[in-house]
Amino acid sequence: MSNRYAFFEKQYIGRDYIRICIRLVMAAFCFAAYVYERDRDNTRDLFLVVGFGIIGVSIALLFLIQYKTIIEHKKIIIDGLWSAKRVEIDLNSIVKVRKDTYSNYLFNNPVYNLHRKGSIRFYSSGKDAVVLTDTDGFEYYIGTQRPNEMYLVIQAEMKS
């Protein structure tokens, strides 16, 4: 499938390492509370069920795609989860491309098509992003796991 496009990448909701650690700590707390609970009533069993529920949701989130980034024919297509609107960015209107860090914060929420302070943001996990500036000065922050490759492909598509 990646042979048809100049660039193809999938971003998954559940593959952010900090969020995985948070969910695992919550599940470990539930399992520890299950073991050390002195009462033998229903609350003990509830800790076990919630702990396994957290693990189950974490496993399901590992395979849930938040968005796909496709670069082809001088366009960047970002296709989101289920009912999210498909976003197409025409590379003919882009005047500047650069690699940058997505945010300086340790915790970043996954976002899709977030309009904020003169920019549109797409982010799932990682620290890197490719920033596109169009003719109106509007910036598109596209989070990616492969910023160097995406940057080079965008430059090649803009020149061709």
Coordinates of C-alpha atoms in Angstrom, one line a residue:
M1 CA 0.0 0.0 0.0
S2 CA 2.8 2.4 0.7
N3 CA 4.2 1.9 -2.9
R4 CA 1.3 3.9 -4.3
Y5 CA 2.0 7.0 -2.3
A6 CA 5.1 9.2 -1.9
F7 CA 4.6 9.1 1.8
F8 CA 2.1 7.1 4.0
E9 CA 2.0 7.0 7.8
K10 CA -0.6 5.8 10.3
Q11 CA -0.8 7.4 13.8
Y12 CA -2.3 5.3 16.6
I13 CA -4.1 6.7 19.6
G14 CA -2.7 4.2 22.1
R15 CA 1.0 4.3 21.2
D16 CA 2.0 7.3 23.2
Y17 CA 4.5 6.0 25.8
I18 CA 3.5 8.4 28.6
R19 CA -0.2 7.5 28.3
I20 CA 0.7 3.8 28.3
C21 CA 2.7 4.2 31.5
I22 CA -0.2 6.1 33.1
R23 CA -2.6 3.3 32.2
L24 CA -0.2 0.6 33.5
V25 CA 0.3 2.4 36.8
M26 CA -3.5 2.7 37.2
A27 CA -3.9 -1.0 36.5
A28 CA -1.0 -1.9 38.9
F29 CA -2.7 0.2 41.6
C30 CA -6.0 -1.8 41.0
F31 CA -4.1 -5.1 41.2
A32 CA -2.3 -4.0 44.4
A33 CA -5.5 -2.9 46.0
Y34 CA -7.0 -6.3 45.0
V35 CA -4.2 -8.2 46.8
Y36 CA -4.1 -6.0 49.9
E37 CA -7.8 -5.5 50.4
R38 CA -8.8 -7.1 53.7
D39 CA -12.5 -7.1 53.2
R40 CA -13.8 -10.1 51.3
D41 CA -16.8 -8.4 49.8
N42 CA -17.5 -7.1 46.3
T43 CA -15.1 -4.2 46.4
R44 CA -12.1 -6.6 46.2
D45 CA -13.5 -8.2 43.1
L46 CA -14.2 -4.8 41.6
F47 CA -10.5 -3.8 41.8
L48 CA -9.6 -7.0 39.8
V49 CA -12.3 -6.3 37.1
V50 CA -11.2 -2.6 36.8
G51 CA -7.5 -3.6 36.5
F52 CA -8.2 -6.1 33.7
G53 CA -10.6 -3.5 32.1
I54 CA -7.8 -1.0 32.0
I55 CA -5.4 -3.5 30.4
G56 CA -8.0 -4.5 27.9
V57 CA -8.7 -0.9 26.8
S58 CA -4.9 -0.3 26.6
I59 CA -4.5 -3.2 24.2
A60 CA -7.5 -2.1 22.1
L61 CA -6.1 1.5 21.9
L62 CA -2.8 0.1 20.5
F63 CA -4.6 -0.8 17.3
L64 CA -7.0 2.2 17.0
I65 CA -5.9 4.5 14.2
Q66 CA -6.3 8.2 15.0
Y67 CA -5.3 9.5 11.5
K68 CA -3.4 8.6 8.3
T69 CA -1.1 10.9 6.5
I70 CA -0.8 10.5 2.8
I71 CA 1.3 12.6 0.5
E72 CA 0.6 12.3 -3.2
H73 CA 0.2 14.5 -6.3
K74 CA 1.1 17.8 -4.6
K75 CA -1.4 17.2 -1.8
I76 CA -1.2 16.1 1.8
I77 CA -4.3 14.1 2.8
I78 CA -5.0 13.6 6.5
D79 CA -7.8 11.2 7.1
G80 CA -9.1 10.9 10.6
L81 CA -10.9 8.4 12.8
W82 CA -14.5 7.4 11.7
S83 CA -16.5 10.6 11.4
A84 CA -13.6 13.0 11.4
K85 CA -13.5 15.3 8.4
R86 CA -10.9 14.5 5.8
V87 CA -8.3 17.4 5.5
E88 CA -6.5 18.1 2.2
I89 CA -3.6 20.5 2.1
D90 CA -2.6 21.7 -1.3
L91 CA 1.2 22.0 -1.5
N92 CA 0.9 24.7 -4.2
S93 CA -0.2 27.1 -1.5
I94 CA 2.6 26.2 0.9
V95 CA 5.5 28.8 1.1
K96 CA 7.6 27.3 3.9
V97 CA 8.3 23.9 5.4
R98 CA 10.3 23.2 8.5
K99 CA 10.9 20.5 11.1
D100 CA 10.1 21.4 14.7
T101 CA 9.1 19.9 18.0
Y102 CA 5.4 19.7 18.4
S103 CA 5.3 21.0 21.9
N104 CA 7.7 21.7 24.8
Y105 CA 5.3 20.0 27.3
L106 CA 5.8 16.5 28.6
F107 CA 2.1 15.6 28.3
N108 CA 0.4 16.3 25.0
N109 CA -3.2 15.3 24.2
P110 CA -3.8 13.6 20.9
V111 CA -5.6 16.1 18.6
Y112 CA -7.0 16.0 15.1
N113 CA -7.8 19.3 13.2
L114 CA -7.4 21.5 16.3
H115 CA -7.6 25.2 15.4
R116 CA -5.5 27.1 17.8
K117 CA -3.7 30.5 17.6
G118 CA -3.5 30.7 13.9
S119 CA -2.6 27.1 13.4
I120 CA -4.1 23.7 12.7
R121 CA -2.7 20.8 14.7
F122 CA -2.6 17.1 14.1
Y123 CA -0.9 15.1 16.8
S124 CA -1.0 11.6 18.1
S125 CA 2.4 10.7 19.8
G126 CA 6.0 11.6 19.8
K127 CA 7.8 14.9 19.9
D128 CA 8.4 15.8 16.3
A129 CA 6.3 17.6 13.8
V130 CA 6.5 19.1 10.3
V131 CA 5.2 22.7 10.1
L132 CA 3.8 24.0 6.9
T133 CA 3.1 27.7 6.4
D134 CA 0.7 28.7 3.6
T135 CA 0.4 32.0 1.7
D136 CA -1.9 33.5 4.3
G137 CA 0.6 32.8 7.1
F138 CA -1.5 30.0 8.5
E139 CA 0.5 27.1 10.0
Y140 CA -0.2 23.4 9.9
Y141 CA 1.5 21.3 12.6
I142 CA 1.5 17.7 11.5
G143 CA 2.9 15.3 14.2
T144 CA 4.9 12.4 12.7
Q145 CA 7.1 9.5 13.8
R146 CA 9.3 10.0 10.7
P147 CA 9.9 13.8 10.5
N148 CA 13.0 13.6 8.2
E149 CA 11.3 11.4 5.6
M150 CA 8.1 13.5 5.6
Y151 CA 10.1 16.7 5.3
L152 CA 12.1 15.5 2.3
V153 CA 9.0 14.1 0.6
I154 CA 7.2 17.3 1.0
Q155 CA 10.1 19.3 -0.4
A156 CA 10.4 16.9 -3.4
E157 CA 6.6 17.1 -4.1
M158 CA 6.7 20.9 -3.9
K159 CA 9.6 21.1 -6.5
S160 CA 8.0 18.6 -8.9

